[in-house]
PDB file of C-alpha atoms in Angstrom:
ATOM      1  CA  MET A   1     160.626-140.024  23.241  1.00 77.00           C
ATOM      2  CA  VAL A   2     158.155-139.338  20.422  1.00 80.00           C
ATOM      3  CA  THR A   3     157.010-142.969  20.427  1.00 84.00           C
ATOM      4  CA  LYS A   4     156.382-142.900  24.169  1.00 89.00           C
ATOM      5  CA  ILE A   5     154.246-139.781  23.760  1.00 91.00           C
ATOM      6  CA  LEU A   6     152.362-140.529  20.543  1.00 93.00           C
ATOM      7  CA  ARG A   7     151.638-144.230  21.058  1.00 92.00           C
ATOM      8  CA  PRO A   8     149.359-143.844  24.120  1.00 92.00           C
ATOM      9  CA  ILE A   9     147.885-140.505  23.050  1.00 92.00           C
ATOM     10  CA  VAL A  10     147.256-141.001  19.318  1.00 94.00           C
ATOM     11  CA  TYR A  11     148.008-144.527  18.082  1.00 92.00           C
ATOM     12  CA  ASP A  12     146.495-146.752  20.816  1.00 92.00           C
ATOM     13  CA  PRO A  13     143.072-145.041  21.104  1.00 92.00           C
ATOM     14  CA  ILE A  14     142.562-145.218  17.334  1.00 92.00           C
ATOM     15  CA  ARG A  15     144.140-148.668  16.882  1.00 90.00           C
ATOM     16  CA  TYR A  16     141.835-150.395  19.333  1.00 89.00           C
ATOM     17  CA  MET A  17     138.622-149.177  17.733  1.00 86.00           C
ATOM     18  CA  CYS A  18     136.617-151.962  16.133  1.00 78.00           C
ATOM     19  CA  ALA A  19     136.837-150.525  12.628  1.00 84.00           C
ATOM     20  CA  ARG A  20     138.478-152.685   9.981  1.00 79.00           C
ATOM     21  CA  TRP A  21     140.938-149.953   9.009  1.00 88.00           C
ATOM     22  CA  ALA A  22     141.716-148.757  12.551  1.00 92.00           C
ATOM     23  CA  ARG A  23     145.364-149.849  12.468  1.00 91.00           C
ATOM     24  CA  LEU A  24     146.047-148.002   9.207  1.00 94.00           C
ATOM     25  CA  LEU A  25     144.195-144.915  10.410  1.00 94.00           C
ATOM     26  CA  ALA A  26     146.187-145.060  13.668  1.00 94.00           C
ATOM     27  CA  ILE A  27     149.480-145.193  11.760  1.00 95.00           C
ATOM     28  CA  MET A  28     148.553-142.251   9.521  1.00 96.00           C
ATOM     29  CA  SER A  29     147.175-140.215  12.421  1.00 96.00           C
ATOM     30  CA  THR A  30     150.359-140.736  14.415  1.00 96.00           C
ATOM     31  CA  PHE A  31     152.545-139.572  11.537  1.00 96.00           C
ATOM     32  CA  VAL A  32     150.319-136.531  10.864  1.00 97.00           C
ATOM     33  CA  VAL A  33     150.435-135.487  14.526  1.00 96.00           C
ATOM     34  CA  SER A  34     154.217-135.967  14.544  1.00 95.00           C
ATOM     35  CA  GLY A  35     154.499-133.753  11.460  1.00 95.00           C
ATOM     36  CA  LEU A  36     152.371-131.049  13.062  1.00 95.00           C
ATOM     37  CA  MET A  37     154.452-131.233  16.245  1.00 94.00           C
ATOM     38  CA  HIS A  38     157.602-130.719  14.176  1.00 92.00           C
ATOM     39  CA  GLU A  39     156.006-127.725  12.445  1.00 92.00           C
ATOM     40  CA  VAL A  40     155.296-126.196  15.863  1.00 92.00           C
ATOM     41  CA  ILE A  41     158.893-126.813  16.950  1.00 87.00           C
ATOM     42  CA  TYR A  42     160.199-125.208  13.743  1.00 86.00           C
ATOM     43  CA  TYR A  43     157.910-122.238  14.254  1.00 88.00           C
ATOM     44  CA  TYR A  44     159.137-121.867  17.831  1.00 84.00           C
ATOM     45  CA  LEU A  45     162.748-121.897  16.628  1.00 80.00           C
ATOM     46  CA  THR A  46     162.316-119.628  13.593  1.00 83.00           C
ATOM     47  CA  ARG A  47     159.110-117.586  14.052  1.00 86.00           C
ATOM     48  CA  VAL A  48     158.624-118.082  10.309  1.00 87.00           C
ATOM     49  CA  GLN A  49     155.262-119.123   8.881  1.00 89.00           C
ATOM     50  CA  PRO A  50     155.234-122.902   8.248  1.00 88.00           C
ATOM     51  CA  THR A  51     155.747-124.166   4.703  1.00 89.00           C
ATOM     52  CA  TRP A  52     154.184-127.546   5.610  1.00 93.00           C
ATOM     53  CA  GLU A  53     157.060-129.436   3.989  1.00 93.00           C
ATOM     54  CA  VAL A  54     157.848-131.096   7.303  1.00 93.00           C
ATOM     55  CA  THR A  55     154.257-132.242   7.770  1.00 95.00           C
ATOM     56  CA  TRP A  56     154.261-133.638   4.232  1.00 96.00           C
ATOM     57  CA  PHE A  57     157.490-135.496   5.031  1.00 96.00           C
ATOM     58  CA  PHE A  58     155.719-137.271   7.895  1.00 96.00           C
ATOM     59  CA  VAL A  59     152.534-137.848   5.862  1.00 97.00           C
ATOM     60  CA  LEU A  60     154.665-139.506   3.162  1.00 96.00           C
ATOM     61  CA  GLN A  61     156.444-141.660   5.762  1.00 96.00           C
ATOM     62  CA  GLY A  62     153.079-142.663   7.225  1.00 96.00           C
ATOM     63  CA  ALA A  63     151.628-143.527   3.824  1.00 96.00           C
ATOM     64  CA  CYS A  64     154.644-145.678   3.033  1.00 93.00           C
ATOM     65  CA  MET A  65     154.343-147.386   6.414  1.00 92.00           C
ATOM     66  CA  VAL A  66     150.669-148.155   5.686  1.00 93.00           C
ATOM     67  CA  VAL A  67     151.615-149.629   2.290  1.00 90.00           C
ATOM     68  CA  GLU A  68     154.384-151.702   3.886  1.00 85.00           C
ATOM     69  CA  VAL A  69     152.072-153.060   6.610  1.00 86.00           C
ATOM     70  CA  GLU A  70     149.417-154.005   4.065  1.00 86.00           C
ATOM     71  CA  MET A  71     151.944-155.615   1.703  1.00 82.00           C
ATOM     72  CA  LYS A  72     153.450-157.693   4.505  1.00 78.00           C
ATOM     73  CA  LYS A  73     149.978-158.768   5.605  1.00 79.00           C
ATOM     74  CA  ALA A  74     148.978-159.727   2.050  1.00 78.00           C
ATOM     75  CA  GLU A  75     152.176-161.485   0.997  1.00 72.00           C
ATOM     76  CA  THR A  76     152.639-163.786   4.021  1.00 67.00           C
ATOM     77  CA  GLY A  77     156.284-164.498   3.317  1.00 60.00           C
ATOM     78  CA  THR A  78     156.237-165.171  -0.422  1.00 64.00           C
ATOM     79  CA  TRP A  79     158.339-162.120  -1.257  1.00 66.00           C
ATOM     80  CA  LEU A  80     160.874-161.157   1.385  1.00 72.00           C
ATOM     81  CA  LEU A  81     163.985-159.037   1.050  1.00 74.00           C
ATOM     82  CA  HIS A  82     167.066-159.746   3.106  1.00 81.00           C
ATOM     83  CA  SER A  83     167.128-157.430   6.133  1.00 84.00           C
ATOM     84  CA  ALA A  84     170.375-155.804   4.938  1.00 89.00           C
ATOM     85  CA  ILE A  85     168.756-154.878   1.624  1.00 88.00           C
ATOM     86  CA  SER A  86     165.486-153.684   3.143  1.00 84.00           C
ATOM     87  CA  GLY A  87     167.428-151.681   5.756  1.00 89.00           C
ATOM     88  CA  LEU A  88     169.535-150.037   3.052  1.00 93.00           C
ATOM     89  CA  LEU A  89     166.455-149.230   0.968  1.00 91.00           C
ATOM     90  CA  THR A  90     164.806-147.683   4.031  1.00 91.00           C
ATOM     91  CA  LEU A  91     167.846-145.499   4.738  1.00 94.00           C
ATOM     92  CA  VAL A  92     168.052-144.358   1.112  1.00 95.00           C
ATOM     93  CA  PHE A  93     164.326-143.547   1.097  1.00 95.00           C
ATOM     94  CA  LEU A  94     164.646-141.565   4.343  1.00 94.00           C
ATOM     95  CA  ALA A  95     167.719-139.704   3.092  1.00 95.00           C
ATOM     96  CA  VAL A  96     166.056-138.733  -0.203  1.00 96.00           C
ATOM     97  CA  THR A  97     162.751-137.654   1.338  1.00 95.00           C
ATOM     98  CA  ALA A  98     164.447-135.837   4.241  1.00 94.00           C
ATOM     99  CA  ASN A  99     166.642-133.859   1.839  1.00 94.00           C
ATOM    100  CA  TRP A 100     163.568-133.082  -0.269  1.00 94.00           C
ATOM    101  CA  LEU A 101     161.057-132.163   2.478  1.00 93.00           C
ATOM    102  CA  PHE A 102     162.537-132.162   6.009  1.00 91.00           C
ATOM    103  CA  PHE A 103     165.866-130.313   5.883  1.00 89.00           C
ATOM    104  CA  PRO A 104     165.151-127.420   3.471  1.00 89.00           C
ATOM    105  CA  GLN A 105     162.971-125.603   6.010  1.00 84.00           C
ATOM    106  CA  LEU A 106     165.684-125.986   8.655  1.00 82.00           C
ATOM    107  CA  LEU A 107     168.482-124.773   6.434  1.00 85.00           C
ATOM    108  CA  SER A 108     166.626-121.894   4.775  1.00 85.00           C
ATOM    109  CA  ASN A 109     165.744-120.415   8.170  1.00 83.00           C
ATOM    110  CA  GLY A 110     169.180-120.909   9.737  1.00 81.00           C
ATOM    111  CA  VAL A 111     167.995-123.329  12.426  1.00 79.00           C
ATOM    112  CA  ASP A 112     171.223-125.301  12.050  1.00 79.00           C
ATOM    113  CA  ILE A 113     173.306-122.182  12.819  1.00 84.00           C
ATOM    114  CA  LYS A 114     171.067-121.238  15.762  1.00 81.00           C
ATOM    115  CA  ALA A 115     171.274-124.763  17.171  1.00 79.00           C
ATOM    116  CA  LEU A 116     175.073-124.783  16.923  1.00 84.00           C
ATOM    117  CA  GLY A 117     175.197-121.403  18.664  1.00 85.00           C
ATOM    118  CA  GLU A 118     172.988-122.671  21.492  1.00 83.00           C
ATOM    119  CA  TYR A 119     175.109-125.809  21.760  1.00 83.00           C
ATOM    120  CA  GLU A 120     178.229-123.650  22.079  1.00 88.00           C
ATOM    121  CA  ILE A 121     176.590-121.646  24.884  1.00 87.00           C
ATOM    122  CA  MET A 122     175.701-124.887  26.711  1.00 85.00           C
ATOM    123  CA  VAL A 123     179.243-126.248  26.379  1.00 87.00           C
ATOM    124  CA  ASP A 124     180.692-122.990  27.725  1.00 84.00           C
ATOM    125  CA  LEU A 125     178.221-123.045  30.618  1.00 84.00           C
ATOM    126  CA  VAL A 126     179.118-126.619  31.521  1.00 83.00           C
ATOM    127  CA  LYS A 127     182.827-125.887  31.266  1.00 82.00           C
ATOM    128  CA  SER A 128     182.505-122.850  33.511  1.00 83.00           C
ATOM    129  CA  ASN A 129     180.748-124.925  36.185  1.00 78.00           C
ATOM    130  CA  LEU A 130     183.129-127.896  36.200  1.00 74.00           C
ATOM    131  CA  PRO A 131     186.110-127.541  38.561  1.00 71.00           C
ATOM    132  CA  HIS A 132     188.663-129.288  36.325  1.00 67.00           C
ATOM    133  CA  TYR A 133     187.967-126.833  33.463  1.00 59.00           C
ATOM    134  CA  GLN A 134     188.475-123.747  35.587  1.00 56.00           C
ATOM    135  CA  SER A 135     191.969-122.299  35.597  1.00 56.00           C
ATOM    136  CA  HIS A 136     193.399-120.786  38.756  1.00 51.00           C
TER     137      HIS A 136
END
């Protein structure tokens, strides 16, 4: 969903400029906007002033994506990792940076508890409206 929103609104307009660095600027801009959107969502859920950790998480991801794109462009196949290894390294990197920057704001403000409570309300609502869950 985020890709379908941010690609045409942020990435594509910047990417197709004639500037030499347009692709890298488009990548970074997309990640920054995504981080800011997440900050707004967190604020909506918690009504707590942003700590900007979430935005920094996305800025870091964007910077790493820029480095990866440039390295792949420069190397042209001379130094490739097996996809299983590169996939594992990506997951480890995401897990470490998410635990460092993304999740602390959620957990410290109880968003996980609020989300579970809202999920429970939704399940109860669905159950109450489905005939096979109703007892007679």
